[in-house]
Coordinates of C-alpha atoms and ligand atoms in Angstrom, one line a residue:
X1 CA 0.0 0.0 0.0
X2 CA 1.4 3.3 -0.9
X3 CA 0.5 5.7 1.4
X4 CA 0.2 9.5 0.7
X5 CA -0.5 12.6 2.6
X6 CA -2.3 15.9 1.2
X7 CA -1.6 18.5 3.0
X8 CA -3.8 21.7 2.8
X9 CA -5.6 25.0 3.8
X10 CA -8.9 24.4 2.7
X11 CA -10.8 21.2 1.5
X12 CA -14.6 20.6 0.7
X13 CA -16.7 19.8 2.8
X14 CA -15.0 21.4 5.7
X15 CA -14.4 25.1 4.6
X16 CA -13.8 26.8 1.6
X17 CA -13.0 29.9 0.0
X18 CA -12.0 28.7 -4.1
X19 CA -10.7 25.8 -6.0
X20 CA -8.4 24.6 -3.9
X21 CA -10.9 22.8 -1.7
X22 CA -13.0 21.6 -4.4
X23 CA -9.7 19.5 -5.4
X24 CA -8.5 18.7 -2.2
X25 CA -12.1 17.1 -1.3
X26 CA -12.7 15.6 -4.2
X27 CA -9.5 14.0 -5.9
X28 CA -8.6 11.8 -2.4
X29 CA -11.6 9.5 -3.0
X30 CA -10.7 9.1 -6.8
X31 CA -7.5 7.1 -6.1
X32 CA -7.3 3.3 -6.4
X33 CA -8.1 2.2 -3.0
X34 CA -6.2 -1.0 -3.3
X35 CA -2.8 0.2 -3.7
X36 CA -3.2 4.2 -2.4
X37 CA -4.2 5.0 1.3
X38 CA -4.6 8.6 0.5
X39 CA -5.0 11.2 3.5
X40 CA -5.7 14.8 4.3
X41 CA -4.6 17.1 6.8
X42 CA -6.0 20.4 7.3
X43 CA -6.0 23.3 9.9
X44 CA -9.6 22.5 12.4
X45 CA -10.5 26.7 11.8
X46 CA -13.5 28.2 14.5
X47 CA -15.1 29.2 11.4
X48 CA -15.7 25.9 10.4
X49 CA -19.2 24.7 10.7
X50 CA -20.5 23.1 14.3
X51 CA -21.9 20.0 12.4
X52 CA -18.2 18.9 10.8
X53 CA -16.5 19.8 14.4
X54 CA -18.9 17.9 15.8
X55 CA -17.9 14.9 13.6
X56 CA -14.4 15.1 15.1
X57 CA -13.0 12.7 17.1
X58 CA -10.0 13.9 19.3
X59 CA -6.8 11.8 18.8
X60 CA -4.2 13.3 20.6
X61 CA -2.4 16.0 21.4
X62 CA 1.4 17.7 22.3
X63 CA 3.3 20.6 22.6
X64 CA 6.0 22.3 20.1
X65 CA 8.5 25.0 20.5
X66 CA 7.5 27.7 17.7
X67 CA 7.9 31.0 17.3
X68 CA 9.8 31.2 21.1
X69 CA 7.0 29.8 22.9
X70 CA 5.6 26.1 23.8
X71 CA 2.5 26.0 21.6
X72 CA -0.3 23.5 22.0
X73 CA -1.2 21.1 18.9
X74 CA -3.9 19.0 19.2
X75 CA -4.7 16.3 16.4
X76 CA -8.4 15.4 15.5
X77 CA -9.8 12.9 13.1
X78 CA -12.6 12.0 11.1
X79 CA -13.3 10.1 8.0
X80 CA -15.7 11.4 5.5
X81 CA -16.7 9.7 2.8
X82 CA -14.4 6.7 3.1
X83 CA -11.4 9.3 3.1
X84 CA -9.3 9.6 7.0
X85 CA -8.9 13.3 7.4
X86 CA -6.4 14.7 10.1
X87 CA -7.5 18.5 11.9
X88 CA -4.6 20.3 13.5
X89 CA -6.2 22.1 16.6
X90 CA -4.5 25.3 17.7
X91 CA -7.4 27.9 19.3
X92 CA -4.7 30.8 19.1
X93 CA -4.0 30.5 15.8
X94 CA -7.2 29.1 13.8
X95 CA -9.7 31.5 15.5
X96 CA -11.6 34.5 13.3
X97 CA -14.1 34.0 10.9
X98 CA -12.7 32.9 7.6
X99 CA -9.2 31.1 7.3
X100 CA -7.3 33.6 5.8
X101 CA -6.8 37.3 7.5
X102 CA -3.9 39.8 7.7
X103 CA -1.3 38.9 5.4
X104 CA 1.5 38.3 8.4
X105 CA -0.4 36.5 10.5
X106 CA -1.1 34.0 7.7
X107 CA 2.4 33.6 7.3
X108 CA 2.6 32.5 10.9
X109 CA -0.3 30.7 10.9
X110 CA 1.0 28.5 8.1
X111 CA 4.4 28.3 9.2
X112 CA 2.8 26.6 12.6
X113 CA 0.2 24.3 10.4
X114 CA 3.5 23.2 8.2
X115 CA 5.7 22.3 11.1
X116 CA 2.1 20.9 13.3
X117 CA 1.2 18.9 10.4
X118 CA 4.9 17.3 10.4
X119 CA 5.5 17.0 14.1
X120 CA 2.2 14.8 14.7
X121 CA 2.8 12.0 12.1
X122 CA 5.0 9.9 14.3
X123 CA 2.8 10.4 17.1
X124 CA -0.8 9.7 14.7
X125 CA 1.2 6.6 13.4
X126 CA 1.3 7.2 10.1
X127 CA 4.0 7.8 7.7
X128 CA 3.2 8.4 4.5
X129 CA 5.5 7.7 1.9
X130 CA 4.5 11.1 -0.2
X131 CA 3.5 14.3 1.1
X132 CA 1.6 15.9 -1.3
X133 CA 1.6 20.0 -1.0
X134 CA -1.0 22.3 -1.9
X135 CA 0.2 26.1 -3.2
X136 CA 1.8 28.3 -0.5
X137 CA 0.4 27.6 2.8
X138 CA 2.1 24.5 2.6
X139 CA 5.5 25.7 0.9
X140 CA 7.4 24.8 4.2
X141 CA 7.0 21.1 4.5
X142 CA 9.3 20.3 1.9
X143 CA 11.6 22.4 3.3
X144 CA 11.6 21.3 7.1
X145 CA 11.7 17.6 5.4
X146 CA 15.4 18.8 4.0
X147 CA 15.8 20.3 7.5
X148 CA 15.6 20.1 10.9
X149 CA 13.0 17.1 10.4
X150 CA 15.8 15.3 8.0
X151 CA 17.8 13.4 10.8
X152 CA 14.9 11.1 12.2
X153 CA 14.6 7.5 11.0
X154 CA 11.0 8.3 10.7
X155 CA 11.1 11.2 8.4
X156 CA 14.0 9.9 6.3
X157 CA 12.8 8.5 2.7
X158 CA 9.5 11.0 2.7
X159 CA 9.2 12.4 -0.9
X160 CA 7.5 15.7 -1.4
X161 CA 5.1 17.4 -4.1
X162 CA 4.4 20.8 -4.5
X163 CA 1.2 21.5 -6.5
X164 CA 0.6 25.0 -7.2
X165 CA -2.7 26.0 -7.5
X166 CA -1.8 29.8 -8.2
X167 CA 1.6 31.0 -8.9
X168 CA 0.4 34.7 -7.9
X169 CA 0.2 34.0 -4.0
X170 CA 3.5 32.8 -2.4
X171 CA 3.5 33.6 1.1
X172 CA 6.4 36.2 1.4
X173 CA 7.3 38.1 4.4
X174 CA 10.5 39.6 5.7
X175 CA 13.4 37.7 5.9
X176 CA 14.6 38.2 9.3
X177 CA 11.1 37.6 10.6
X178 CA 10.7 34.5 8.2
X179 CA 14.0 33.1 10.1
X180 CA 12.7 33.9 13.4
X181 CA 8.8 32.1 12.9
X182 CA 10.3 29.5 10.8
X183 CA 13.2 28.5 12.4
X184 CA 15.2 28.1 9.4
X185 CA 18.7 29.6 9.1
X186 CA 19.8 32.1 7.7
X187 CA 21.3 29.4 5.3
X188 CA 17.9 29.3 3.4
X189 CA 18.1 32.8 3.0
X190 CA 20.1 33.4 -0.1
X191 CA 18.3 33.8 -4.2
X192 CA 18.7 30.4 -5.2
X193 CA 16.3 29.0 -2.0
X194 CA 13.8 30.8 -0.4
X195 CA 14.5 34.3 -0.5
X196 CA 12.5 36.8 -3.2
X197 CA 13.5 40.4 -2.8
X198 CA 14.2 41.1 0.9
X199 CA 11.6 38.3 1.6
X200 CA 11.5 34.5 2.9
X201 CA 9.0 33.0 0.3
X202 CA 7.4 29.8 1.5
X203 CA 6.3 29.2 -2.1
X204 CA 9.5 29.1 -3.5
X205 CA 10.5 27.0 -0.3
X206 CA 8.2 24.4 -1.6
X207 CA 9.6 24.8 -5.4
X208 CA 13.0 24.7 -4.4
X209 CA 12.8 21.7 -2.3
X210 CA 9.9 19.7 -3.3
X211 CA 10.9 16.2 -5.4
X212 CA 8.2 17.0 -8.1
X213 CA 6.0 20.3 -8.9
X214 CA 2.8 20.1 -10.4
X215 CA 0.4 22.6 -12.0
X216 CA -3.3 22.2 -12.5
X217 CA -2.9 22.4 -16.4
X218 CA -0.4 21.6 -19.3
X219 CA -0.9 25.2 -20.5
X220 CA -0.5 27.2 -17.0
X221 CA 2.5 24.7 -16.8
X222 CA 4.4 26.1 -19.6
X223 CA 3.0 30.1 -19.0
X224 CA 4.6 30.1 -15.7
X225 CA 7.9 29.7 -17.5
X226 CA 7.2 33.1 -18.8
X227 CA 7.9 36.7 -17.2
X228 CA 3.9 37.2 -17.8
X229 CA 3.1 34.4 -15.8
X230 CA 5.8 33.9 -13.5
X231 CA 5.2 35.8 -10.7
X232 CA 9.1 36.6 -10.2
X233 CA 9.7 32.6 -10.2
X234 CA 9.7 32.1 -14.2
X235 CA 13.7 31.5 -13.7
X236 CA 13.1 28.7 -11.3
X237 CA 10.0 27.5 -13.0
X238 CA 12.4 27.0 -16.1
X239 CA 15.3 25.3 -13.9
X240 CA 12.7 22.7 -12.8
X241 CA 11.1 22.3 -15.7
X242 CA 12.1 19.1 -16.2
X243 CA 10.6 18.0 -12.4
X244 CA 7.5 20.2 -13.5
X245 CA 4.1 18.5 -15.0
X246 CA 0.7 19.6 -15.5
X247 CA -2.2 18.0 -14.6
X248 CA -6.1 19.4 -15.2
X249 CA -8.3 19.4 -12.5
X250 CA -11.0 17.6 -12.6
X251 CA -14.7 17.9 -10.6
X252 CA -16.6 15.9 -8.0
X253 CA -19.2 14.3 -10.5
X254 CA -21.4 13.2 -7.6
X255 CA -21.8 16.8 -6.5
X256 CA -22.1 18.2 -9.9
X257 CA -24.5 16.3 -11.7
X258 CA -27.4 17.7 -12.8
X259 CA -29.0 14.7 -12.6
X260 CA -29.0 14.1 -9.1
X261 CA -28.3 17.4 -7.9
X262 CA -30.7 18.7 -5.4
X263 CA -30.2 22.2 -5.3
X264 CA -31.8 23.0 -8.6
X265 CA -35.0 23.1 -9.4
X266 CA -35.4 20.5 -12.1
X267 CA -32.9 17.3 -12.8
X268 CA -31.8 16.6 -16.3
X269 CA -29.1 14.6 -18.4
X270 CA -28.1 15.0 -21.7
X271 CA -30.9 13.3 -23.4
X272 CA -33.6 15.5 -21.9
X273 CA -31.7 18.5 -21.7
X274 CA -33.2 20.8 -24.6
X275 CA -36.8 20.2 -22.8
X276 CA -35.9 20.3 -19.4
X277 CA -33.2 22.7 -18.7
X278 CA -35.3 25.7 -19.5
X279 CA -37.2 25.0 -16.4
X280 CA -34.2 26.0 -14.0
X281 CA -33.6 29.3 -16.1
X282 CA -37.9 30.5 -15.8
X283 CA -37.5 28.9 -11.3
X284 CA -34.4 31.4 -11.3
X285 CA -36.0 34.4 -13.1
X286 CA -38.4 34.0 -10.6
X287 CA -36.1 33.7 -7.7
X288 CA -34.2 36.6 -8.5
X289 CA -37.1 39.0 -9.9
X290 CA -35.5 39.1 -13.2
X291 CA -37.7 39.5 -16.2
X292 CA -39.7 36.2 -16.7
X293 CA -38.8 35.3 -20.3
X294 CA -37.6 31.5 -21.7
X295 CA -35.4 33.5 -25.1
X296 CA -33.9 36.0 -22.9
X297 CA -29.9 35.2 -23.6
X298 CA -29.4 34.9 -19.9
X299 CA -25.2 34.9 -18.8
X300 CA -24.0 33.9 -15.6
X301 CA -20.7 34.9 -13.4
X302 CA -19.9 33.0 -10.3
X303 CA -16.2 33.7 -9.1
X304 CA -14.0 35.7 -6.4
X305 CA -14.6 39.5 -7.8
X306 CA -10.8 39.8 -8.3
X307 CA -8.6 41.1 -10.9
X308 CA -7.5 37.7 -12.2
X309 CA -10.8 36.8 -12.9
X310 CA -10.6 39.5 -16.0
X311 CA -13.6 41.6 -13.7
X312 CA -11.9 45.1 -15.4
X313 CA -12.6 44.1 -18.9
X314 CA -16.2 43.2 -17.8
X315 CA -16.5 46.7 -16.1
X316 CA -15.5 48.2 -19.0
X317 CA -18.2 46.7 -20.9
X318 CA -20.6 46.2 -18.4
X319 CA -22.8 49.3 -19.6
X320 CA -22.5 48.5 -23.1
X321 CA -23.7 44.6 -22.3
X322 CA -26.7 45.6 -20.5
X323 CA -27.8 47.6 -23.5
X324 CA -28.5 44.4 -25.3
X325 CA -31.1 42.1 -25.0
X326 CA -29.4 39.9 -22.1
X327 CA -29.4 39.3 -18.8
X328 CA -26.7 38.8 -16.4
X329 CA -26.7 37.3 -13.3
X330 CA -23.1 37.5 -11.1
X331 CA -22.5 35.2 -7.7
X332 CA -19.8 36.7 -6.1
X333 CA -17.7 38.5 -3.4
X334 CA -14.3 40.5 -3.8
X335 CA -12.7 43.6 -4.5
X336 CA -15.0 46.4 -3.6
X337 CA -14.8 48.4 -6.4
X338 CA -16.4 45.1 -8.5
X339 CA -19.2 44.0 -5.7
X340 CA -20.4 48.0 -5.9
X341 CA -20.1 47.7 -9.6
X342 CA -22.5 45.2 -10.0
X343 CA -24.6 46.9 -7.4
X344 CA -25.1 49.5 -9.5
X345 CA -25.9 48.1 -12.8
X346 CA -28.9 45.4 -11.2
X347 CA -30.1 49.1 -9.3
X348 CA -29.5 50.9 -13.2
X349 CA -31.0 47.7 -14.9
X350 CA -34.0 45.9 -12.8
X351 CA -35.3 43.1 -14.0
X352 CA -32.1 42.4 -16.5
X353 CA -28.8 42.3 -14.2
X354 CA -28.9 40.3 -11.0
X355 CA -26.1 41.5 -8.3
X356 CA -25.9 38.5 -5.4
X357 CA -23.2 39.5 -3.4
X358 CA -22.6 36.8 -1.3
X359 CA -21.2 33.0 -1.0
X360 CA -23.7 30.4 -1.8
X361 CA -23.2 26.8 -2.5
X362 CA -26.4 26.4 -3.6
X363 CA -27.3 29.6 -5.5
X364 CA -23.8 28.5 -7.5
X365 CA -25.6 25.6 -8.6
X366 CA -28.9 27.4 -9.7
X367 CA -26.6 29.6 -11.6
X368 CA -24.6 26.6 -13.6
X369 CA -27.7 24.8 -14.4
X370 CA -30.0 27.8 -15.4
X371 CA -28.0 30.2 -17.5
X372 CA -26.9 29.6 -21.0
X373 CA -23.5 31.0 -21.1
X374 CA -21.1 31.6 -18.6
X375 CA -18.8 34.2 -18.7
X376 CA -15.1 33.9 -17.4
X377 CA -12.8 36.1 -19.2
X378 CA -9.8 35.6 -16.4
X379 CA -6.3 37.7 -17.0
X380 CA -4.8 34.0 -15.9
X381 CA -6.2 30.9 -15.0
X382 CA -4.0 28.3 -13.6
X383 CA -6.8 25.9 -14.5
X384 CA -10.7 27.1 -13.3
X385 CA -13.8 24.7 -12.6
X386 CA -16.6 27.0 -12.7
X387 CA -16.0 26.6 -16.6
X388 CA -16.1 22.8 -16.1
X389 CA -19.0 23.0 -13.9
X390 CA -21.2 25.0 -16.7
X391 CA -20.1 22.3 -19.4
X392 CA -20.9 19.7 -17.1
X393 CA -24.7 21.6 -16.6
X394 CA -25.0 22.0 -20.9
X395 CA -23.9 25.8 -19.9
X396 CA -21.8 27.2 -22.4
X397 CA -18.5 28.9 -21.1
X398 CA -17.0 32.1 -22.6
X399 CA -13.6 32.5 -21.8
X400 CA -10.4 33.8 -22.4
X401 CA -7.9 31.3 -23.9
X402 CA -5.5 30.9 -20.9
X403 CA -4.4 28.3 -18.6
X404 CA -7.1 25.7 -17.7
X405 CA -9.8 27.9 -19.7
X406 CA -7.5 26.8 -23.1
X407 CA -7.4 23.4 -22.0
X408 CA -10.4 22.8 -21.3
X409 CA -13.0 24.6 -23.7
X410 CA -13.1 23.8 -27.2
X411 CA -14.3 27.0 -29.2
X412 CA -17.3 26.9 -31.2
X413 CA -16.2 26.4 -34.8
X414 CA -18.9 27.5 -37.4
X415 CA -17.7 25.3 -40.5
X416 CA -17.4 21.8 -38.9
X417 CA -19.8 22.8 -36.0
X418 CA -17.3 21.5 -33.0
X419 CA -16.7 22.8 -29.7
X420 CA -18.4 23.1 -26.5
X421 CA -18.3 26.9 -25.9
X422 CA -16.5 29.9 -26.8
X423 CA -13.3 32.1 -26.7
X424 CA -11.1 35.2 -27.5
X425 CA -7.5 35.5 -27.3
X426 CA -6.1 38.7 -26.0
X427 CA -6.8 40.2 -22.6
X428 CA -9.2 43.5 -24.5
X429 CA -12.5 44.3 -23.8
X430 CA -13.6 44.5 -27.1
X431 CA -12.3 41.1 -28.2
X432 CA -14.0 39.7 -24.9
X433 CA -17.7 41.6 -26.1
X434 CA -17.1 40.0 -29.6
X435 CA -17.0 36.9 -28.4
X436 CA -20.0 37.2 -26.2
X437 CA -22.2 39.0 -29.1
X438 CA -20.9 35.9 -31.1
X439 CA -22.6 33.5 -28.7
X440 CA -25.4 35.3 -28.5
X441 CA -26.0 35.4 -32.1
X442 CA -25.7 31.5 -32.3
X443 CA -28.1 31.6 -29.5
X444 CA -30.8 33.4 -31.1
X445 CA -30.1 33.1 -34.6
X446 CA -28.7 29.5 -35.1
X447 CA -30.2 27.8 -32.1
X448 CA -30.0 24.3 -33.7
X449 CA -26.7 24.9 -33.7
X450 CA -26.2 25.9 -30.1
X451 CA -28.4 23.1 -28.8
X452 CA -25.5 20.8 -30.6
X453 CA -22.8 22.8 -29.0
X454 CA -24.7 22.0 -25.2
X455 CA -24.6 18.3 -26.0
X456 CA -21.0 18.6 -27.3
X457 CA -20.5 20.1 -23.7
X458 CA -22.0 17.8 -21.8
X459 CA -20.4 14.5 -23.3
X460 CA -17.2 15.9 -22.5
X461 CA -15.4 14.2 -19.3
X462 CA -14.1 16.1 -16.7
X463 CA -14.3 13.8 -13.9
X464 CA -11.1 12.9 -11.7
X465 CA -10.5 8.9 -13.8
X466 CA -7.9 10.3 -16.1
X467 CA -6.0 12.8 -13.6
X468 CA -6.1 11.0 -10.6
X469 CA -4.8 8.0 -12.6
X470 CA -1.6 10.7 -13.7
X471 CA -0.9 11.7 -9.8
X472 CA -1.0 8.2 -9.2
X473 CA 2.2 7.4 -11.9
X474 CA 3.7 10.7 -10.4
X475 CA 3.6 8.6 -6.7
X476 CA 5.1 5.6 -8.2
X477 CA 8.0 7.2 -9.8
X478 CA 8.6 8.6 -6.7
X479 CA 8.7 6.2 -4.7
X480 CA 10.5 3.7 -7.1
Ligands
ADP1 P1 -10.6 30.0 -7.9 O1 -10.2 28.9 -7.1 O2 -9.5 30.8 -8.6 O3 -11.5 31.0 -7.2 P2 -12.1 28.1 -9.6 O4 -12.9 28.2 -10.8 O5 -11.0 27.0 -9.6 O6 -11.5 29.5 -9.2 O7 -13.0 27.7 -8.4 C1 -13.9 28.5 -7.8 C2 -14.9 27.7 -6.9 O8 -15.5 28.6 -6.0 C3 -16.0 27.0 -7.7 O9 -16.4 25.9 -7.0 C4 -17.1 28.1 -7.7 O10 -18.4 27.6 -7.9 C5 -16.9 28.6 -6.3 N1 -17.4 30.0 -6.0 C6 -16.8 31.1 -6.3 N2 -17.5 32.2 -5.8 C7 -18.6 31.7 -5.2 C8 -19.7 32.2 -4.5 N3 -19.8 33.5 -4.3 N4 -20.6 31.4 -4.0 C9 -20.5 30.0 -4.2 N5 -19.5 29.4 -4.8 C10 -18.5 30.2 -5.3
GLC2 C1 -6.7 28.3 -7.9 C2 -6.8 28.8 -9.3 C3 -7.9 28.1 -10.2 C4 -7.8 26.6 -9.9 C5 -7.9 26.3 -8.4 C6 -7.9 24.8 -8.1 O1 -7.6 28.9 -7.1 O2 -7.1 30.2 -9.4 O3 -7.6 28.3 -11.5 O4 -8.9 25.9 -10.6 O5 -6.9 26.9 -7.8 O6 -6.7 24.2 -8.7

């Protein structure tokens, strides 16, 4: 039995803020049970809800020197869904209402989870024979492996992945306050290991020291190689290249399946999708008091309001867009200067543009099974699922070709009638409102054709098989 550890910040169905713990959730059940005992360790945050706490079971517990004080770490366990799930317990660290604050205090709070998550596997009795980390909140463990955690018998042999999820956030903070949380010497301190700047990076910890890197798709796997991409760590994405693989994300296709899924107000597969689909779109006009109308193009946004998520370009045309004959509905919470934006325009536009400024699980699902198009027109995209999550509900994703989004969604092509949504190149407003009048037009105009295109999308695969299968070959290589 090969036995592998993921290590993480966030995981479904525990707590979530993005994508991260819709893979960490869903891709540990998706391994061959036979030969893989794959588990999780997270952070056990306050803000998680009473009803997962409650499903806790304490295991054990010590005390570690960190950051110049004897700190509590208590372990708790659980298995969910045939997966065993490990809960570091600290109340000083994982209190506050969502998991990620103030940017220093993260850093700390990461630094203890990394060395935490380390220190309890002897005493949990279970060493894995990969630890598999998840972008920057984990960056250190591959680092303490090569350090002070590199002389015990127990740790010796344990091979390390770094997966990044998104190249942009790396955890960086000044050096000499890195050294002095961290407890790493000033050794680690130098360009070609962890420092950026005059900062410790815990990223570029994990990069430098992890045995293998992966990325969430072969295209964000060769932009990060880039000076557009890189972040600052194109030079050491390039040196590793040859350590470096992509691998797409896939979804949880019990969860999202619009078959079964009990969120949305009518179940359909992709033989009764043309009749039955249409009901979710008139249960949601209602629901949100937009215009009740079956041929109203209706486009749906659900995302973090952030400036990767190509928001500017949609604010640029978000006046021009309401002047056609569309209505947009956005899920989301963010930057400010987006969430009032959209405020605005459903004040400006009643009964057309829908504003839900909030986080819902289930209104997310509404959305990806009642619009007809999705809009994602993201700067970068180291691999997305909301795109996968439309094609999965027969709603067709408009997106910028980058990253995940390239590798993922086949543009509509008028002469042989392939694809399974649509797409623009360059990051420009314009070239994003082309493609989305170009969608529209087959929507209204050539509808047949459309209605082939939502098929096209929904026979597409995007479950875990094929991926998890490639993570699996990675663990083997590594451990020979
Ligand atoms: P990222 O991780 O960069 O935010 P992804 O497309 O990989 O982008 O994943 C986003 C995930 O978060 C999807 O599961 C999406 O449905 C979900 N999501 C984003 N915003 C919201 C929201 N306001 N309410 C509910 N789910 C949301
Ligand atoms: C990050 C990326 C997103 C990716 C997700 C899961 O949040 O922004 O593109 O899908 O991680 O890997």
């Amino acid at each position: 039995m090969r036995k592998v550890l993921f290590a993480s910040s966030e995981c479904v169905p525990f707590i979530k803020t993005g994508g991260l713990a819709d893979v960490v959730g869903s891709l540990p059940k998706c391994f061959d049970k036979e030969y893989y005992d794959v588990r999780v360790i997270l952070p056990k945050y306050s803000c998680m809800a009473q009803k997962w706490k409650d499903m806790m079971e304490y295991k054990t517990h010590f005390y570690m020197d960190f950051a110049g004080k004897s700190q509590y770490v208590g372990v708790l366990e659980t298995v969910y869904d045939g997966v065993t799930f490990y809960f570091i317990d600290n109340e000083y660290y994982f209190t506050g209402d969502k998991p990620y604050t103030d940017h220093h205090w993260d850093i700390e709070k990461f630094m203890f989870f990394d060395r935490a998550a380390l220190s309890a596997l002897p005493v949990i009795g279970f060493r894995p024979d990969v630890i598999h980390c998840h972008d920057w909140q984990t960056g250190l463990i591959p680092v303490y492996l090569h350090d002070s955690f590199a002389g015990g018998d127990f740790y010796r042999g344990i091979k390390s992945v770094m997966t990044i999820h998104n190249l942009k956030f790396q955890g960086n903070d000044n050096a000499e306050r890195f050294m002095w949380l961290s407890g790493l010497s000033s050794y680690y301190m130098t360009y070609d290991k962890l420092k950026t700047g005059i900062d410790g990076n815990m990223l570029k910890g994990g990069l430098v020291y992890a045995d293998a890197i992966t990325t969430v798709s072969d295209s964000y796997a060769e932009e990060i190689k880039t000076d557009f991409y890189g972040e600052g760590l194109n030079g050491l994405m390039v040196a590793r290249k040859n350590d470096l693989r992509g691998i797409v994300n896939g979804i949880d296709y019990d969860d999202y399946n619009p078959e079964t899924d009990k969120m949305i107000a009518c179940n359909y597969n992709i033989n009764n999708v043309l009749e039955k689909k249409i009901e979710n779109k008139r249960a949601l006009q209602e629901e949100l008091g937009l215009i009740r109308d079956d041929n109203k193009f209706m486009v749906g946004i659900v995302s973090r309001l952030t400036d990767q998520k190509g928001f500017d370009l949609i604010a640029y045309m978000m006046e021009k867009m309401c002047q056609q004959d569309m209505q947009i509905v956005v899920l989301g919470t963010g930057e400010a200067k987006y969430e009032d934006m959209f405020r605005h325009f459903a004040w400006k536009y009643p009964g057309k543009v829908s504003a839900n400024i909030y986080y819902s699980e289930a209104m997310s699902h509404k959305i990806y099974a009642s619009c007809d198009a999705f809009l994602m027109p993201s700067l970068f995209e180291p691999c997305g699922l909301s795109q996968l999550m439309s094609l999965r509900y027969g709603t067709l994703p408009i997106v910028r070709e980058t990253g995940g989004l390239k590798d993922t969604v086949q543009p509509f092509n008028q002469f042989d009638r392939t694809g399974t949504g649509f797409s623009f190149k360059n990051y420009n407003a314009h070239e994003m409102y082309n493609a989305l009048m170009f969608a529209m037009y087959i929507y209204i105009d050539r509808r047949a054709e459309w209605n082939g295109i939502i098929k096209s999308a929904m026979s597409k695969d995007f479950s875990w098989q094929a991926s998890a299968r490639k993570y699996q070959d990675m663990y083997d290589w590594l451990i020979g």
